[in-house]
Tab-separated table of C-alpha atoms and ligand atoms in Angstrom:
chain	number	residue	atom	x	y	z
A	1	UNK	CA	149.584	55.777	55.122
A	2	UNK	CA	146.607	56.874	53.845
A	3	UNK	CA	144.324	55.977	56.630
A	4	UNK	CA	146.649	57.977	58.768
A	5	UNK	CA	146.004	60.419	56.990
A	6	UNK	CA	142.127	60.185	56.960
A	7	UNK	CA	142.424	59.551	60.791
A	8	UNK	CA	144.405	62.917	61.340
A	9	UNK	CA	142.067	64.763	58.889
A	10	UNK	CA	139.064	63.103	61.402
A	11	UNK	CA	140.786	64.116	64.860
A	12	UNK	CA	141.424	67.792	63.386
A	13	UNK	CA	138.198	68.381	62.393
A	14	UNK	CA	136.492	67.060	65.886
A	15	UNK	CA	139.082	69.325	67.552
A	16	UNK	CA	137.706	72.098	65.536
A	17	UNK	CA	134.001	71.197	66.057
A	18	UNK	CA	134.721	71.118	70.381
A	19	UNK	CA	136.761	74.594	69.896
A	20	UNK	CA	133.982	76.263	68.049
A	21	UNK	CA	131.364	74.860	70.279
A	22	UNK	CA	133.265	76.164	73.519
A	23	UNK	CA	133.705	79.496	71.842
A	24	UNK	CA	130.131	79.563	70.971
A	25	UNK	CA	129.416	78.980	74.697
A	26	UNK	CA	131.906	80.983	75.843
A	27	UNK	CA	129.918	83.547	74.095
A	28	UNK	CA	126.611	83.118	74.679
A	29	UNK	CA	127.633	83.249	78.607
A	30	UNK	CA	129.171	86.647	78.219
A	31	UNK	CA	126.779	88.491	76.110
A	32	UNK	CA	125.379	90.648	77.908
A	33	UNK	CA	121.388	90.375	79.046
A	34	UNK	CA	120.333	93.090	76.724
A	35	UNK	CA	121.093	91.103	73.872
A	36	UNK	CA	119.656	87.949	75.302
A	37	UNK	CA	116.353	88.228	73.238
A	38	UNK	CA	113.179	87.952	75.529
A	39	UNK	CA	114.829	87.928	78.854
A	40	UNK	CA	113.098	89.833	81.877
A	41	UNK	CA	115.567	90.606	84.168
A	42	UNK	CA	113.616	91.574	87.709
A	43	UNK	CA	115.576	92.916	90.433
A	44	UNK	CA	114.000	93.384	94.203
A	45	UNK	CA	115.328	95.594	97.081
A	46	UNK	CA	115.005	93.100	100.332
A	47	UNK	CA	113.723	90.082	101.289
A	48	UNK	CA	110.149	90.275	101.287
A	49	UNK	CA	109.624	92.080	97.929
A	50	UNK	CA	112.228	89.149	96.736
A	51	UNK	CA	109.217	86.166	98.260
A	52	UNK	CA	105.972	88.149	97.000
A	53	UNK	CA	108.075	88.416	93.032
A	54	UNK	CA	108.783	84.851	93.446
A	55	UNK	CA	105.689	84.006	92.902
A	56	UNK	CA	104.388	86.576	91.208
A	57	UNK	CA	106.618	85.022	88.490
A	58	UNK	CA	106.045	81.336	89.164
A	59	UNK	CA	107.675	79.550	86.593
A	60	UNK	CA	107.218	81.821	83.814
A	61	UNK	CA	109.912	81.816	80.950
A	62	UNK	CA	112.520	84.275	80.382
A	63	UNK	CA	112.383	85.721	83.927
A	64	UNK	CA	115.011	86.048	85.873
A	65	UNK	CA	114.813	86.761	89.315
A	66	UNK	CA	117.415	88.590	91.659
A	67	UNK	CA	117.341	89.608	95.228
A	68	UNK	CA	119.797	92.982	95.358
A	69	UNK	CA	120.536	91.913	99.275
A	70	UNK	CA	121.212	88.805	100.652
A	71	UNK	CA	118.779	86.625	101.789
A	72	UNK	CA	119.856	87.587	105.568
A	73	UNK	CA	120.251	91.212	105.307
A	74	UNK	CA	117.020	91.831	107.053
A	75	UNK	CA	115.301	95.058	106.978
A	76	UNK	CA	117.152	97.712	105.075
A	77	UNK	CA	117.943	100.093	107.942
A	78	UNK	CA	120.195	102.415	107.446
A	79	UNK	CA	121.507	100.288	104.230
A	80	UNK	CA	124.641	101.248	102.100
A	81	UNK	CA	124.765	99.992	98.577
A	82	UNK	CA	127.558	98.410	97.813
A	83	UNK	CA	129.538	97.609	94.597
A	84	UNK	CA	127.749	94.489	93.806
A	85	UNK	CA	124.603	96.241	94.512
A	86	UNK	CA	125.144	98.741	91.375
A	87	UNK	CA	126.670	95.381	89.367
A	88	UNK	CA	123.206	93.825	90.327
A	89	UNK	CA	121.073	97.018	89.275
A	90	UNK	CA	122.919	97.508	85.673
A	91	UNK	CA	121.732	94.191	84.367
A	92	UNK	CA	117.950	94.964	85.554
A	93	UNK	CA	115.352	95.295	83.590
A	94	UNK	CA	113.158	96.289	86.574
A	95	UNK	CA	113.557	96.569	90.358
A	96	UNK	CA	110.605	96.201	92.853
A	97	UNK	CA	110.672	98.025	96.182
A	98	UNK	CA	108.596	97.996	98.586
A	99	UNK	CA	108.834	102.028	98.925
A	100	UNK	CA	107.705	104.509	102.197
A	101	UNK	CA	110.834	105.302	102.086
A	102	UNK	CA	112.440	102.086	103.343
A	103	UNK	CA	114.622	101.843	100.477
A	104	UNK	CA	116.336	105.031	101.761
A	105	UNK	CA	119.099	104.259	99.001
A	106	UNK	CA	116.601	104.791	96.021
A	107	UNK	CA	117.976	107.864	95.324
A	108	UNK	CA	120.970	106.908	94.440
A	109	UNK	CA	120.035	103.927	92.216
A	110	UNK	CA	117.892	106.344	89.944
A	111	UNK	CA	120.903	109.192	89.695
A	112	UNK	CA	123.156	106.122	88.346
A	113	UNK	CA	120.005	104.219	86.641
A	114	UNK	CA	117.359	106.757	85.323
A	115	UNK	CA	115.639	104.783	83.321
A	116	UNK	CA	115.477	101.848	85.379
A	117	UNK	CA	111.309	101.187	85.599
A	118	UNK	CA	110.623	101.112	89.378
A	119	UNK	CA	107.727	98.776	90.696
A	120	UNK	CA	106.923	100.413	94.129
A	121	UNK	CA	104.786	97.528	95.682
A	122	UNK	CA	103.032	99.796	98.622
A	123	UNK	CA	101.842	102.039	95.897
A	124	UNK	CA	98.596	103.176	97.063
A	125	UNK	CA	98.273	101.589	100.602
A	126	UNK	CA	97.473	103.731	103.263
A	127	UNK	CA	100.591	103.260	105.873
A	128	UNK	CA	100.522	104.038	109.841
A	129	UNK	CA	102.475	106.449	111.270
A	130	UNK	CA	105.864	105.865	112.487
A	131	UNK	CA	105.755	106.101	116.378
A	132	UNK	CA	108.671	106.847	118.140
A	133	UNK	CA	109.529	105.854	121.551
A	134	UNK	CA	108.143	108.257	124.519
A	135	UNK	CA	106.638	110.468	121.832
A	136	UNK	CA	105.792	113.828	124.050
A	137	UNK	CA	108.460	113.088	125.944
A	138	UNK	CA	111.332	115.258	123.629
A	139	UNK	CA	114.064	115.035	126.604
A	140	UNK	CA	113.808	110.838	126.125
A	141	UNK	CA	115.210	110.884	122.572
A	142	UNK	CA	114.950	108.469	120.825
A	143	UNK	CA	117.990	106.107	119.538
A	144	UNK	CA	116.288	104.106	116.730
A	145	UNK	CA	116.260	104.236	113.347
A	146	UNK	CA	113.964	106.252	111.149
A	147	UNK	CA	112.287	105.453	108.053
A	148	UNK	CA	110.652	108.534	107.475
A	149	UNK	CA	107.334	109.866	108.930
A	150	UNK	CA	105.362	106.747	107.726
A	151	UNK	CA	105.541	103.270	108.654
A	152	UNK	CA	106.629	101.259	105.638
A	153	UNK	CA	106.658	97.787	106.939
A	154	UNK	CA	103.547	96.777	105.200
A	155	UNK	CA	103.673	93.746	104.416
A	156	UNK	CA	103.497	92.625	108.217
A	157	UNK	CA	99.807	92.996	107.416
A	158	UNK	CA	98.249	90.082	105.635
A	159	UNK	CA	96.188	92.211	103.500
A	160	UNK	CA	98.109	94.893	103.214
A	161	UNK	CA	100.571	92.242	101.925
A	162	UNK	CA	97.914	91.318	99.231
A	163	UNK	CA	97.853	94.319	97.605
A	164	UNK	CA	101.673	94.718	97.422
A	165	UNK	CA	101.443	91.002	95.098
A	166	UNK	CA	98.824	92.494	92.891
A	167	UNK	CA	101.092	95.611	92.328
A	168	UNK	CA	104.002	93.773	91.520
A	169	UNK	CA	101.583	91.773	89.213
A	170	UNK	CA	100.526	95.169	87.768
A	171	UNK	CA	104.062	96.740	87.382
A	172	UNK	CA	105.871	92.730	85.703
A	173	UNK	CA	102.039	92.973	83.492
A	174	UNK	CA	103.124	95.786	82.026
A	175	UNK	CA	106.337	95.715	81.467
A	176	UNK	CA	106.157	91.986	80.048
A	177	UNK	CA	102.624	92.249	78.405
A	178	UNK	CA	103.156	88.998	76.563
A	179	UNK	CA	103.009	87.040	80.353
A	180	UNK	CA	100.727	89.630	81.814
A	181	UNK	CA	97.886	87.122	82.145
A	182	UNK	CA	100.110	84.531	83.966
A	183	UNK	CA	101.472	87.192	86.292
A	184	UNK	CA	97.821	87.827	87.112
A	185	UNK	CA	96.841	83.901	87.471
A	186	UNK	CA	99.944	83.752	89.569
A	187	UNK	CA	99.000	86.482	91.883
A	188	UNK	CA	95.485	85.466	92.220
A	189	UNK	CA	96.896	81.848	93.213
A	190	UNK	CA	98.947	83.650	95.790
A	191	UNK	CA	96.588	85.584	97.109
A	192	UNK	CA	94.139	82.212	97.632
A	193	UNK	CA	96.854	80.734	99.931
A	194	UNK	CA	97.488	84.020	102.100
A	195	UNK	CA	93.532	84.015	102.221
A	196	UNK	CA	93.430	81.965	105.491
A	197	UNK	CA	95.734	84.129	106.971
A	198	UNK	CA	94.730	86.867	106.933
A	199	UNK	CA	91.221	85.619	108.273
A	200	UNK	CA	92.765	84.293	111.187
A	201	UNK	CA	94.679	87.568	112.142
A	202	UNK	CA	91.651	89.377	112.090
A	203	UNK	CA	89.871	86.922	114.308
A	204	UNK	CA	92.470	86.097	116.694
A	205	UNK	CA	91.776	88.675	119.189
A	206	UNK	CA	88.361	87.878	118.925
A	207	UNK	CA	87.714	85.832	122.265
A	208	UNK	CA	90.258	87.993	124.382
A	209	UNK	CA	89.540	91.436	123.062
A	210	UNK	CA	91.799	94.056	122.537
A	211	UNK	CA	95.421	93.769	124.305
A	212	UNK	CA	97.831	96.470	124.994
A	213	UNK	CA	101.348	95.382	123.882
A	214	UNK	CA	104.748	96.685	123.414
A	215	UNK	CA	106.248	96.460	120.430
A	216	UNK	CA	110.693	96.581	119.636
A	217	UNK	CA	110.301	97.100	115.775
A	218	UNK	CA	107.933	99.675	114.016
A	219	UNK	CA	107.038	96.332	111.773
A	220	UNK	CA	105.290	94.789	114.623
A	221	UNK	CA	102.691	97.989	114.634
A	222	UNK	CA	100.973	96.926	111.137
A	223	UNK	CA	100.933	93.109	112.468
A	224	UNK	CA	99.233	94.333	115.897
A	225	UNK	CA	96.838	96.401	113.946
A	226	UNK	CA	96.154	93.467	111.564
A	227	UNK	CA	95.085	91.329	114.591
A	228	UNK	CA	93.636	94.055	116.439
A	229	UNK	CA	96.138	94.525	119.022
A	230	UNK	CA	96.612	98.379	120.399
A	231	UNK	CA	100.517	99.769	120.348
A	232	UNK	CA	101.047	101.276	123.649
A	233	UNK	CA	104.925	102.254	122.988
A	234	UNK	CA	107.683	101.419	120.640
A	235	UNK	CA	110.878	100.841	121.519
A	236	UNK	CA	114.030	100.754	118.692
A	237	UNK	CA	117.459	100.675	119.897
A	238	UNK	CA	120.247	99.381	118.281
A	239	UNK	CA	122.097	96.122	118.919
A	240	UNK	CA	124.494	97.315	122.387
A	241	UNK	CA	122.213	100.081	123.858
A	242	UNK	CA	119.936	99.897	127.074
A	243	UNK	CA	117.279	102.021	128.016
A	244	UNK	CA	118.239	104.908	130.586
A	245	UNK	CA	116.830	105.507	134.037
A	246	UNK	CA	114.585	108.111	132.313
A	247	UNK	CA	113.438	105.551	129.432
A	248	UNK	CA	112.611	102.511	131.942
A	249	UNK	CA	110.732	104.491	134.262
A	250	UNK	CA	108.595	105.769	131.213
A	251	UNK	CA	108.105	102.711	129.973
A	252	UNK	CA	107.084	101.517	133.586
A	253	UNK	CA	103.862	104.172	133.411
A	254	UNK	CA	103.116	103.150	130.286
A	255	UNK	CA	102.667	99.271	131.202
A	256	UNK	CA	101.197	100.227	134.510
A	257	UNK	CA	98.471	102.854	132.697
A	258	UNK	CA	97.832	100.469	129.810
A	259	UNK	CA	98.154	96.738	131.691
A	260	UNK	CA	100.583	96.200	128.958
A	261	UNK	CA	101.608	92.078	129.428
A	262	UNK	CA	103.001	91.000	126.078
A	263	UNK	CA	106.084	92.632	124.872
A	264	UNK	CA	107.035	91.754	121.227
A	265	UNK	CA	110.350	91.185	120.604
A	266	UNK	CA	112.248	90.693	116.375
A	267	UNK	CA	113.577	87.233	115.976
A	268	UNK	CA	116.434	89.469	114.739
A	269	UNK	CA	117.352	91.527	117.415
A	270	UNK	CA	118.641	91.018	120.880
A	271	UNK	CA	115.828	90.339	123.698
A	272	UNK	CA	118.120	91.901	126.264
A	273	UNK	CA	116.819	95.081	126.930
A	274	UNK	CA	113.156	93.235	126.910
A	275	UNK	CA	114.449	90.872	129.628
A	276	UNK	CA	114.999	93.505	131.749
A	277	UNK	CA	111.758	95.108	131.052
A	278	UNK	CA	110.095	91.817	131.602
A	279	UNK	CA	111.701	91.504	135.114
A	280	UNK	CA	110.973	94.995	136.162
A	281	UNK	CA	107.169	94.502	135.001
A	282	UNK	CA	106.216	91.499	135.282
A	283	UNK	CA	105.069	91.495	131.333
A	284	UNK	CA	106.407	88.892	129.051
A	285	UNK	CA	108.375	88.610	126.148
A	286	UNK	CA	107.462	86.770	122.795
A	287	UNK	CA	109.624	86.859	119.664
A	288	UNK	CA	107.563	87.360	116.535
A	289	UNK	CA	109.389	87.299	113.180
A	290	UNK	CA	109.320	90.388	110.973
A	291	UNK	CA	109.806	87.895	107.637
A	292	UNK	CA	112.729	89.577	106.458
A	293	UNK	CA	115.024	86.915	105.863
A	294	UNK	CA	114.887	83.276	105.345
A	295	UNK	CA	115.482	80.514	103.320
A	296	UNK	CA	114.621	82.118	99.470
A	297	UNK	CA	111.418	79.187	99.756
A	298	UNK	CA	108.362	81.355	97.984
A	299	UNK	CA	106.096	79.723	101.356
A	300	UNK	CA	108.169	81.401	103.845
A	301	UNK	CA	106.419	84.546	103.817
A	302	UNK	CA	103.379	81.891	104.608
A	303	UNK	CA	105.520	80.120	106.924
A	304	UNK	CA	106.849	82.993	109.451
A	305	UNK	CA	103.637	84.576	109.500
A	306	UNK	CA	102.059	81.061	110.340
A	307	UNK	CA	104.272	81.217	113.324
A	308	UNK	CA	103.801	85.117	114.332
A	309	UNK	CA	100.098	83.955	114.633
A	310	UNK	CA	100.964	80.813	116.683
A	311	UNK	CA	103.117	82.920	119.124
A	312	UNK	CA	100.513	85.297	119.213
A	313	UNK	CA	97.626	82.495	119.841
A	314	UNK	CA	99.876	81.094	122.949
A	315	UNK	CA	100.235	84.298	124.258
A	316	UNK	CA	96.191	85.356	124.170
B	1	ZN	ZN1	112.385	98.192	110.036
């Protein structure tokens, strides 16, 4: 009987021990982050402000790292927040954009989140202007998205890209000054392995000289000017619209005038209207990547551009 006992008295109390250990858990995984002593929480706008924190941050402790859209959103044209978004932004500690306006949204994150520190990552870089299609030419319209006056795809330039890292170093530095040496280190490390590309883009017009090209996303203008390329038109449309009689014909001059014979196409986007530009010209059509979505792997910034520059080799 009395072993019974002790064997009861036993299986109660490791029943109590579990049940206070899954509470305890249960806990700990609902607190919220706030009280989750020494925890960064970083927050990004897109894709390519998600790649350039991810290593910014390496493997440094108590840093968590979320990308506010998926990793196949693409560029934020035109982009609504959306419930999860907010959900996203009220645990963070910090969010990184990449700014120019491309985060046309940002207003309403700092009406809900004023105090939210903002790491704009193009801070300081001198941007291109945004060209629009047939510019002169008021009667062509122009069906594309807009941005704003300035070109904020940035980070299609090697360099350009460069500085973005070192002010997301900055901006995580100061905010986390314990790390802020790491965040550096990590940043420099970066910036070693983008090295080579960058060199190349600036040499790979070298033996050809200067092309003429057409571009079909404003992003394509800071890669052109990166390799020294010249931008003879852009065209934006959206998904299901082709160019008019008025558009093609312009577009014809402006090949003819210029000897435009690469047209650069987004990986993203449909080639269609290019195709038929192609076939009316004679130019052809390449499909570079604007490195706006991918994988989440902190090389694929180093990756897609790898590949822009091999498209753009094979088509010197
Ligand atoms: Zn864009």
């Amino acid at each position: 009987m009395k072993n019974k006992y002790v064997f009861t008295g036993i299986l109660l109390a490791v029943i109590t021990a579990i049940s206070a250990a899954v509470i305890h858990f249960v806990t700990i995984t609902e607190e919220p982050h706030e009280e989750r002593e020494g925890t960064l929480e970083v927050v990004t706008s897109f894709y390519p402000m998600y790649i350039a924190a991810e290593n910014v941050i390496g493997d440094i402790p108590g840093v968590q790292l979320t990308n506010m859209t998926g990793p196949q959103t693409g560029c934020l044209h035109d982009y609504q927040l959306s419930p999860e978004d907010m959900q996203t932004l009220s645990g963070a500690d910090v969010f990184i954009i990449n700014g120019g306006g491309i985060e046309s949204f940002l207003d309403t994150v700092l009406k809900n989140y004023p105090g939210l520190p903002v790491i704009t990552a193009s801070d300081g870089i001198s941007m291109l202007e945004m060209k629009t299609f047939g510019a002169g030419h008021e009667e062509d319209g122009h069906e594309g998205h807009d941005h704003g006056d300035e070109n904020p795809h940035v980070w299609m330039d090697v360099s350009k890209y460069m500085q973005e890292v070192d002010n997301i170093a900055g901006g995580l530095a100061s905010l986390d000054p314990v790390h802020a040496e790491q965040y550096r280190q990590n940043a420099e490390a970066y910036r070693k392995k983008l090295e080579p590309l960058r060199v190349e883009a600036s040499k790979i017009t070298g033996k050809t000289g200067q092309a003429n090209i057409i571009i079909f996303h404003d992003s394509f203008a800071y890669f052109a000017d990166a390799c020294g390329l010249q931008v003879a038109e852009v065209i934006e449309i959206e998904e299901d619209n082709t160019l008019s009689a008025g558009q093609l014909a312009h577009l014809m001059q402006v090949i003819k005038e210029k000897e435009v014979q690469l047209l650069f196409v987004e990986k993203q986007y449909s080639t269609k209207v290019a195709e038929a530009v192609a076939k009316e010209s004679g130019a052809k059509v390449y499909i570079l990547d604007s490195l706006v979505t991918g994988d989440g792997d902190p090389d694929s910034y180093i990756r897609g551009m790898e590949e822009n520059l091999a498209v753009l080799r094979e088509a010197l």
